[in-house]
Amino acid sequence: MKIAVKVRLKPSILDTQGKAVHNALIHLGFDQLEDVRIGKWIELNVADYIPRSCRKKWVAKPDAKLLANPVIEDFELVYLED
């Protein structure tokens, strides 16, 4: 089973990397851009099938502190395969 963890900065946090990419794209002629935010996509390959009844464990775990900084980042689990 594959589980992806989508990590992005909280909306209130300034995304300096996103701002740099935004400015570069504007200079390349993409003037319609209003904003760019940069995030992370982490894929986990889990050996055993996780029944839906056990998935709540995966919402609290894997420990978010390893994959995202909960002070400045939000994360979301995405189940890619059942």
PDB file as gemmi writes it, atoms N, CA and C in Angstrom:
CRYST1    1.000    1.000    1.000  90.00  90.00  90.00 P 1                      
ATOM      1  N   MET A   1       0.845  -1.172   0.000  1.00  0.00           N  
ATOM      2  CA  MET A   1       0.000   0.000   0.000  1.00  0.00           C  
ATOM      3  C   MET A   1       0.887   1.230   0.000  1.00  0.00           C  
ATOM      4  N   LYS A   2       0.522   2.226  -0.756  1.00  0.00           N  
ATOM      5  CA  LYS A   2       1.269   3.476  -0.779  1.00  0.00           C  
ATOM      6  C   LYS A   2       0.451   4.571  -0.106  1.00  0.00           C  
ATOM      7  N   ILE A   3       1.125   5.308   0.751  1.00  0.00           N  
ATOM      8  CA  ILE A   3       0.523   6.460   1.409  1.00  0.00           C  
ATOM      9  C   ILE A   3       1.426   7.645   1.119  1.00  0.00           C  
ATOM     10  N   ALA A   4       0.853   8.734   0.660  1.00  0.00           N  
ATOM     11  CA  ALA A   4       1.615   9.950   0.424  1.00  0.00           C  
ATOM     12  C   ALA A   4       1.295  10.946   1.531  1.00  0.00           C  
ATOM     13  N   VAL A   5       2.294  11.715   1.895  1.00  0.00           N  
ATOM     14  CA  VAL A   5       2.115  12.773   2.873  1.00  0.00           C  
ATOM     15  C   VAL A   5       2.376  14.085   2.143  1.00  0.00           C  
ATOM     16  N   LYS A   6       1.323  14.897   2.067  1.00  0.00           N  
ATOM     17  CA  LYS A   6       1.414  16.199   1.404  1.00  0.00           C  
ATOM     18  C   LYS A   6       1.687  17.235   2.500  1.00  0.00           C  
ATOM     19  N   VAL A   7       2.832  17.912   2.419  1.00  0.00           N  
ATOM     20  CA  VAL A   7       3.239  18.879   3.436  1.00  0.00           C  
ATOM     21  C   VAL A   7       3.323  20.249   2.779  1.00  0.00           C  
ATOM     22  N   ARG A   8       2.724  21.240   3.435  1.00  0.00           N  
ATOM     23  CA  ARG A   8       2.816  22.611   2.911  1.00  0.00           C  
ATOM     24  C   ARG A   8       2.843  23.589   4.075  1.00  0.00           C  
ATOM     25  N   LEU A   9       3.433  24.735   3.822  1.00  0.00           N  
ATOM     26  CA  LEU A   9       3.478  25.765   4.856  1.00  0.00           C  
ATOM     27  C   LEU A   9       2.067  26.247   5.167  1.00  0.00           C  
ATOM     28  N   LYS A  10       1.836  26.571   6.429  1.00  0.00           N  
ATOM     29  CA  LYS A  10       0.543  27.149   6.804  1.00  0.00           C  
ATOM     30  C   LYS A  10       0.372  28.476   6.067  1.00  0.00           C  
ATOM     31  N   PRO A  11      -0.864  28.846   5.734  1.00  0.00           N  
ATOM     32  CA  PRO A  11      -1.097  30.075   4.962  1.00  0.00           C  
ATOM     33  C   PRO A  11      -0.499  31.332   5.593  1.00  0.00           C  
ATOM     34  N   SER A  12      -0.385  31.365   6.902  1.00  0.00           N  
ATOM     35  CA  SER A  12       0.133  32.563   7.572  1.00  0.00           C  
ATOM     36  C   SER A  12       1.657  32.653   7.542  1.00  0.00           C  
ATOM     37  N   ILE A  13       2.344  31.606   7.056  1.00  0.00           N  
ATOM     38  CA  ILE A  13       3.807  31.579   7.025  1.00  0.00           C  
ATOM     39  C   ILE A  13       4.299  32.060   5.662  1.00  0.00           C  
ATOM     40  N   LEU A  14       5.241  32.997   5.674  1.00  0.00           N  
ATOM     41  CA  LEU A  14       5.823  33.512   4.441  1.00  0.00           C  
ATOM     42  C   LEU A  14       6.629  32.412   3.761  1.00  0.00           C  
ATOM     43  N   ASP A  15       6.352  32.165   2.497  1.00  0.00           N  
ATOM     44  CA  ASP A  15       7.041  31.133   1.723  1.00  0.00           C  
ATOM     45  C   ASP A  15       8.095  31.814   0.851  1.00  0.00           C  
ATOM     46  N   THR A  16       9.310  31.944   1.370  1.00  0.00           N  
ATOM     47  CA  THR A  16      10.363  32.657   0.640  1.00  0.00           C  
ATOM     48  C   THR A  16      10.778  31.907  -0.626  1.00  0.00           C  
ATOM     49  N   GLN A  17      10.788  30.580  -0.571  1.00  0.00           N  
ATOM     50  CA  GLN A  17      11.122  29.803  -1.763  1.00  0.00           C  
ATOM     51  C   GLN A  17      10.036  29.986  -2.824  1.00  0.00           C  
ATOM     52  N   GLY A  18       8.785  29.949  -2.416  1.00  0.00           N  
ATOM     53  CA  GLY A  18       7.683  30.178  -3.344  1.00  0.00           C  
ATOM     54  C   GLY A  18       7.741  31.569  -3.955  1.00  0.00           C  
ATOM     55  N   LYS A  19       8.100  32.563  -3.130  1.00  0.00           N  
ATOM     56  CA  LYS A  19       8.217  33.948  -3.621  1.00  0.00           C  
ATOM     57  C   LYS A  19       9.323  34.057  -4.671  1.00  0.00           C  
ATOM     58  N   ALA A  20      10.458  33.369  -4.436  1.00  0.00           N  
ATOM     59  CA  ALA A  20      11.563  33.397  -5.404  1.00  0.00           C  
ATOM     60  C   ALA A  20      11.143  32.758  -6.727  1.00  0.00           C  
ATOM     61  N   VAL A  21      10.435  31.635  -6.669  1.00  0.00           N  
ATOM     62  CA  VAL A  21       9.964  30.973  -7.878  1.00  0.00           C  
ATOM     63  C   VAL A  21       8.922  31.851  -8.580  1.00  0.00           C  
ATOM     64  N   HIS A  22       8.044  32.470  -7.799  1.00  0.00           N  
ATOM     65  CA  HIS A  22       7.036  33.377  -8.360  1.00  0.00           C  
ATOM     66  C   HIS A  22       7.713  34.506  -9.145  1.00  0.00           C  
ATOM     67  N   ASN A  23       8.707  35.142  -8.535  1.00  0.00           N  
ATOM     68  CA  ASN A  23       9.415  36.242  -9.208  1.00  0.00           C  
ATOM     69  C   ASN A  23      10.118  35.767 -10.472  1.00  0.00           C  
ATOM     70  N   ALA A  24      10.732  34.583 -10.425  1.00  0.00           N  
ATOM     71  CA  ALA A  24      11.422  34.051 -11.610  1.00  0.00           C  
ATOM     72  C   ALA A  24      10.420  33.779 -12.730  1.00  0.00           C  
ATOM     73  N   LEU A  25       9.266  33.208 -12.390  1.00  0.00           N  
ATOM     74  CA  LEU A  25       8.255  32.923 -13.408  1.00  0.00           C  
ATOM     75  C   LEU A  25       7.686  34.207 -14.009  1.00  0.00           C  
ATOM     76  N   ILE A  26       7.502  35.226 -13.184  1.00  0.00           N  
ATOM     77  CA  ILE A  26       7.034  36.526 -13.699  1.00  0.00           C  
ATOM     78  C   ILE A  26       8.034  37.075 -14.715  1.00  0.00           C  
ATOM     79  N   HIS A  27       9.332  36.975 -14.388  1.00  0.00           N  
ATOM     80  CA  HIS A  27      10.375  37.448 -15.306  1.00  0.00           C  
ATOM     81  C   HIS A  27      10.432  36.630 -16.594  1.00  0.00           C  
ATOM     82  N   LEU A  28       9.936  35.400 -16.557  1.00  0.00           N  
ATOM     83  CA  LEU A  28       9.898  34.557 -17.750  1.00  0.00           C  
ATOM     84  C   LEU A  28       8.625  34.776 -18.571  1.00  0.00           C  
ATOM     85  N   GLY A  29       7.777  35.691 -18.122  1.00  0.00           N  
ATOM     86  CA  GLY A  29       6.595  36.038 -18.901  1.00  0.00           C  
ATOM     87  C   GLY A  29       5.281  35.456 -18.390  1.00  0.00           C  
ATOM     88  N   PHE A  30       5.300  34.787 -17.259  1.00  0.00           N  
ATOM     89  CA  PHE A  30       4.069  34.247 -16.693  1.00  0.00           C  
ATOM     90  C   PHE A  30       3.421  35.297 -15.792  1.00  0.00           C  
ATOM     91  N   ASP A  31       2.960  36.406 -16.407  1.00  0.00           N  
ATOM     92  CA  ASP A  31       2.478  37.546 -15.615  1.00  0.00           C  
ATOM     93  C   ASP A  31       1.140  37.309 -14.921  1.00  0.00           C  
ATOM     94  N   GLN A  32       0.420  36.281 -15.291  1.00  0.00           N  
ATOM     95  CA  GLN A  32      -0.896  36.035 -14.682  1.00  0.00           C  
ATOM     96  C   GLN A  32      -0.800  35.378 -13.300  1.00  0.00           C  
ATOM     97  N   LEU A  33       0.372  34.966 -12.894  1.00  0.00           N  
ATOM     98  CA  LEU A  33       0.529  34.309 -11.593  1.00  0.00           C  
ATOM     99  C   LEU A  33       0.222  35.264 -10.452  1.00  0.00           C  
ATOM    100  N   GLU A  34      -0.575  34.811  -9.526  1.00  0.00           N  
ATOM    101  CA  GLU A  34      -0.864  35.608  -8.342  1.00  0.00           C  
ATOM    102  C   GLU A  34      -0.016  35.189  -7.152  1.00  0.00           C  
ATOM    103  N   ASP A  35       0.312  33.880  -7.061  1.00  0.00           N  
ATOM    104  CA  ASP A  35       1.081  33.395  -5.920  1.00  0.00           C  
ATOM    105  C   ASP A  35       1.655  32.031  -6.250  1.00  0.00           C  
ATOM    106  N   VAL A  36       2.752  31.682  -5.613  1.00  0.00           N  
ATOM    107  CA  VAL A  36       3.357  30.351  -5.724  1.00  0.00           C  
ATOM    108  C   VAL A  36       3.705  29.897  -4.313  1.00  0.00           C  
ATOM    109  N   ARG A  37       3.324  28.685  -3.978  1.00  0.00           N  
ATOM    110  CA  ARG A  37       3.666  28.086  -2.680  1.00  0.00           C  
ATOM    111  C   ARG A  37       4.399  26.783  -2.966  1.00  0.00           C  
ATOM    112  N   ILE A  38       5.450  26.517  -2.224  1.00  0.00           N  
ATOM    113  CA  ILE A  38       6.250  25.309  -2.395  1.00  0.00           C  
ATOM    114  C   ILE A  38       5.955  24.359  -1.237  1.00  0.00           C  
ATOM    115  N   GLY A  39       5.827  23.074  -1.539  1.00  0.00           N  
ATOM    116  CA  GLY A  39       5.568  22.075  -0.505  1.00  0.00           C  
ATOM    117  C   GLY A  39       6.396  20.826  -0.734  1.00  0.00           C  
ATOM    118  N   LYS A  40       6.058  19.769  -0.012  1.00  0.00           N  
ATOM    119  CA  LYS A  40       6.749  18.485  -0.133  1.00  0.00           C  
ATOM    120  C   LYS A  40       5.714  17.389  -0.354  1.00  0.00           C  
ATOM    121  N   TRP A  41       6.115  16.370  -1.079  1.00  0.00           N  
ATOM    122  CA  TRP A  41       5.295  15.181  -1.306  1.00  0.00           C  
ATOM    123  C   TRP A  41       6.165  14.001  -0.901  1.00  0.00           C  
ATOM    124  N   ILE A  42       5.761  13.276   0.138  1.00  0.00           N  
ATOM    125  CA  ILE A  42       6.529  12.156   0.659  1.00  0.00           C  
ATOM    126  C   ILE A  42       5.715  10.892   0.454  1.00  0.00           C  
ATOM    127  N   GLU A  43       6.302   9.885  -0.200  1.00  0.00           N  
ATOM    128  CA  GLU A  43       5.598   8.627  -0.423  1.00  0.00           C  
ATOM    129  C   GLU A  43       6.126   7.558   0.513  1.00  0.00           C  
ATOM    130  N   LEU A  44       5.195   6.864   1.179  1.00  0.00           N  
ATOM    131  CA  LEU A  44       5.527   5.765   2.078  1.00  0.00           C  
ATOM    132  C   LEU A  44       4.979   4.478   1.485  1.00  0.00           C  
ATOM    133  N   ASN A  45       5.819   3.473   1.341  1.00  0.00           N  
ATOM    134  CA  ASN A  45       5.366   2.157   0.905  1.00  0.00           C  
ATOM    135  C   ASN A  45       5.188   1.301   2.153  1.00  0.00           C  
ATOM    136  N   VAL A  46       3.957   0.943   2.447  1.00  0.00           N  
ATOM    137  CA  VAL A  46       3.633   0.165   3.640  1.00  0.00           C  
ATOM    138  C   VAL A  46       3.457  -1.287   3.211  1.00  0.00           C  
ATOM    139  N   ALA A  47       4.180  -2.191   3.862  1.00  0.00           N  
ATOM    140  CA  ALA A  47       4.195  -3.596   3.452  1.00  0.00           C  
ATOM    141  C   ALA A  47       2.841  -4.272   3.611  1.00  0.00           C  
ATOM    142  N   ASP A  48       2.191  -4.050   4.713  1.00  0.00           N  
ATOM    143  CA  ASP A  48       0.932  -4.738   4.982  1.00  0.00           C  
ATOM    144  C   ASP A  48      -0.253  -3.845   4.668  1.00  0.00           C  
ATOM    145  N   TYR A  49      -1.330  -4.477   4.276  1.00  0.00           N  
ATOM    146  CA  TYR A  49      -2.577  -3.753   4.035  1.00  0.00           C  
ATOM    147  C   TYR A  49      -3.085  -3.154   5.345  1.00  0.00           C  
ATOM    148  N   ILE A  50      -3.555  -1.930   5.287  1.00  0.00           N  
ATOM    149  CA  ILE A  50      -4.113  -1.269   6.465  1.00  0.00           C  
ATOM    150  C   ILE A  50      -5.616  -1.128   6.241  1.00  0.00           C  
ATOM    151  N   PRO A  51      -6.431  -1.889   6.980  1.00  0.00           N  
ATOM    152  CA  PRO A  51      -7.871  -1.760   6.808  1.00  0.00           C  
ATOM    153  C   PRO A  51      -8.353  -0.362   7.185  1.00  0.00           C  
ATOM    154  N   ARG A  52      -9.448   0.048   6.599  1.00  0.00           N  
ATOM    155  CA  ARG A  52      -9.996   1.380   6.880  1.00  0.00           C  
ATOM    156  C   ARG A  52     -10.189   1.609   8.372  1.00  0.00           C  
ATOM    157  N   SER A  53     -10.543   0.567   9.119  1.00  0.00           N  
ATOM    158  CA  SER A  53     -10.771   0.721  10.557  1.00  0.00           C  
ATOM    159  C   SER A  53      -9.490   1.084  11.316  1.00  0.00           C  
ATOM    160  N   CYS A  54      -8.332   0.798  10.735  1.00  0.00           N  
ATOM    161  CA  CYS A  54      -7.048   1.093  11.401  1.00  0.00           C  
ATOM    162  C   CYS A  54      -6.414   2.380  10.887  1.00  0.00           C  
ATOM    163  N   ARG A  55      -7.004   2.996   9.891  1.00  0.00           N  
ATOM    164  CA  ARG A  55      -6.361   4.152   9.271  1.00  0.00           C  
ATOM    165  C   ARG A  55      -6.279   5.362  10.189  1.00  0.00           C  
ATOM    166  N   LYS A  56      -7.132   5.414  11.220  1.00  0.00           N  
ATOM    167  CA  LYS A  56      -7.061   6.536  12.156  1.00  0.00           C  
ATOM    168  C   LYS A  56      -5.677   6.618  12.787  1.00  0.00           C  
ATOM    169  N   LYS A  57      -5.065   5.456  13.004  1.00  0.00           N  
ATOM    170  CA  LYS A  57      -3.707   5.408  13.543  1.00  0.00           C  
ATOM    171  C   LYS A  57      -2.749   6.167  12.626  1.00  0.00           C  
ATOM    172  N   TRP A  58      -2.956   6.063  11.326  1.00  0.00           N  
ATOM    173  CA  TRP A  58      -2.072   6.718  10.369  1.00  0.00           C  
ATOM    174  C   TRP A  58      -2.349   8.211  10.237  1.00  0.00           C  
ATOM    175  N   VAL A  59      -3.487   8.663  10.729  1.00  0.00           N  
ATOM    176  CA  VAL A  59      -3.740  10.099  10.728  1.00  0.00           C  
ATOM    177  C   VAL A  59      -2.931  10.756  11.843  1.00  0.00           C  
ATOM    178  N   ALA A  60      -2.815  10.091  12.986  1.00  0.00           N  
ATOM    179  CA  ALA A  60      -2.015  10.608  14.098  1.00  0.00           C  
ATOM    180  C   ALA A  60      -0.552  10.220  13.940  1.00  0.00           C  
ATOM    181  N   LYS A  61      -0.290   9.120  13.288  1.00  0.00           N  
ATOM    182  CA  LYS A  61       1.054   8.613  13.043  1.00  0.00           C  
ATOM    183  C   LYS A  61       1.209   8.515  11.536  1.00  0.00           C  
ATOM    184  N   PRO A  62       2.311   8.352  10.920  1.00  0.00           N  
ATOM    185  CA  PRO A  62       3.615   8.424  11.519  1.00  0.00           C  
ATOM    186  C   PRO A  62       3.840   9.781  12.147  1.00  0.00           C  
ATOM    187  N   ASP A  63       4.623   9.795  13.154  1.00  0.00           N  
ATOM    188  CA  ASP A  63       4.813  10.992  13.956  1.00  0.00           C  
ATOM    189  C   ASP A  63       5.042  12.206  13.063  1.00  0.00           C  
ATOM    190  N   ALA A  64       4.115  13.132  13.102  1.00  0.00           N  
ATOM    191  CA  ALA A  64       4.156  14.305  12.228  1.00  0.00           C  
ATOM    192  C   ALA A  64       5.442  15.097  12.399  1.00  0.00           C  
ATOM    193  N   LYS A  65       6.055  15.032  13.560  1.00  0.00           N  
ATOM    194  CA  LYS A  65       7.287  15.794  13.781  1.00  0.00           C  
ATOM    195  C   LYS A  65       8.423  15.306  12.887  1.00  0.00           C  
ATOM    196  N   LEU A  66       8.345  14.067  12.409  1.00  0.00           N  
ATOM    197  CA  LEU A  66       9.378  13.555  11.507  1.00  0.00           C  
ATOM    198  C   LEU A  66       9.169  14.031  10.075  1.00  0.00           C  
ATOM    199  N   LEU A  67       7.929  14.248   9.687  1.00  0.00           N  
ATOM    200  CA  LEU A  67       7.607  14.570   8.303  1.00  0.00           C  
ATOM    201  C   LEU A  67       7.248  16.029   8.084  1.00  0.00           C  
ATOM    202  N   ALA A  68       6.749  16.680   9.115  1.00  0.00           N  
ATOM    203  CA  ALA A  68       6.333  18.075   8.996  1.00  0.00           C  
ATOM    204  C   ALA A  68       6.533  18.768  10.336  1.00  0.00           C  
ATOM    205  N   ASN A  69       6.809  20.036  10.271  1.00  0.00           N  
ATOM    206  CA  ASN A  69       6.916  20.844  11.485  1.00  0.00           C  
ATOM    207  C   ASN A  69       5.521  21.399  11.769  1.00  0.00           C  
ATOM    208  N   PRO A  70       4.811  20.847  12.757  1.00  0.00           N  
ATOM    209  CA  PRO A  70       3.413  21.242  12.982  1.00  0.00           C  
ATOM    210  C   PRO A  70       3.238  22.703  13.397  1.00  0.00           C  
ATOM    211  N   VAL A  71       4.309  23.374  13.764  1.00  0.00           N  
ATOM    212  CA  VAL A  71       4.216  24.790  14.122  1.00  0.00           C  
ATOM    213  C   VAL A  71       4.010  25.647  12.874  1.00  0.00           C  
ATOM    214  N   ILE A  72       4.683  25.288  11.773  1.00  0.00           N  
ATOM    215  CA  ILE A  72       4.614  26.115  10.566  1.00  0.00           C  
ATOM    216  C   ILE A  72       4.036  25.395   9.352  1.00  0.00           C  
ATOM    217  N   GLU A  73       3.828  24.063   9.459  1.00  0.00           N  
ATOM    218  CA  GLU A  73       3.367  23.301   8.299  1.00  0.00           C  
ATOM    219  C   GLU A  73       2.096  22.516   8.611  1.00  0.00           C  
ATOM    220  N   ASP A  74       1.275  22.347   7.576  1.00  0.00           N  
ATOM    221  CA  ASP A  74       0.124  21.454   7.624  1.00  0.00           C  
ATOM    222  C   ASP A  74       0.494  20.212   6.829  1.00  0.00           C  
ATOM    223  N   PHE A  75      -0.090  19.067   7.203  1.00  0.00           N  
ATOM    224  CA  PHE A  75       0.132  17.875   6.398  1.00  0.00           C  
ATOM    225  C   PHE A  75      -1.175  17.128   6.215  1.00  0.00           C  
ATOM    226  N   GLU A  76      -1.209  16.370   5.134  1.00  0.00           N  
ATOM    227  CA  GLU A  76      -2.404  15.595   4.795  1.00  0.00           C  
ATOM    228  C   GLU A  76      -1.946  14.242   4.267  1.00  0.00           C  
ATOM    229  N   LEU A  77      -2.610  13.178   4.679  1.00  0.00           N  
ATOM    230  CA  LEU A  77      -2.312  11.846   4.165  1.00  0.00           C  
ATOM    231  C   LEU A  77      -3.180  11.568   2.953  1.00  0.00           C  
ATOM    232  N   VAL A  78      -2.585  10.991   1.930  1.00  0.00           N  
ATOM    233  CA  VAL A  78      -3.299  10.620   0.722  1.00  0.00           C  
ATOM    234  C   VAL A  78      -3.047   9.137   0.488  1.00  0.00           C  
ATOM    235  N   TYR A  79      -4.100   8.331   0.456  1.00  0.00           N  
ATOM    236  CA  TYR A  79      -3.957   6.896   0.225  1.00  0.00           C  
ATOM    237  C   TYR A  79      -3.948   6.646  -1.278  1.00  0.00           C  
ATOM    238  N   LEU A  80      -2.819   6.160  -1.790  1.00  0.00           N  
ATOM    239  CA  LEU A  80      -2.653   5.993  -3.231  1.00  0.00           C  
ATOM    240  C   LEU A  80      -3.109   4.630  -3.711  1.00  0.00           C  
ATOM    241  N   GLU A  81      -2.987   3.595  -2.870  1.00  0.00           N  
ATOM    242  CA  GLU A  81      -3.381   2.245  -3.269  1.00  0.00           C  
ATOM    243  C   GLU A  81      -4.065   1.564  -2.099  1.00  0.00           C  
ATOM    244  N   ASP A  82      -5.049   0.741  -2.393  1.00  0.00           N  
ATOM    245  CA  ASP A  82      -5.695  -0.091  -1.362  1.00  0.00           C  
ATOM    246  C   ASP A  82      -5.290  -1.522  -1.550  1.00  0.00           C  
TER     247      ASP A  82                                                      
END                                                                             
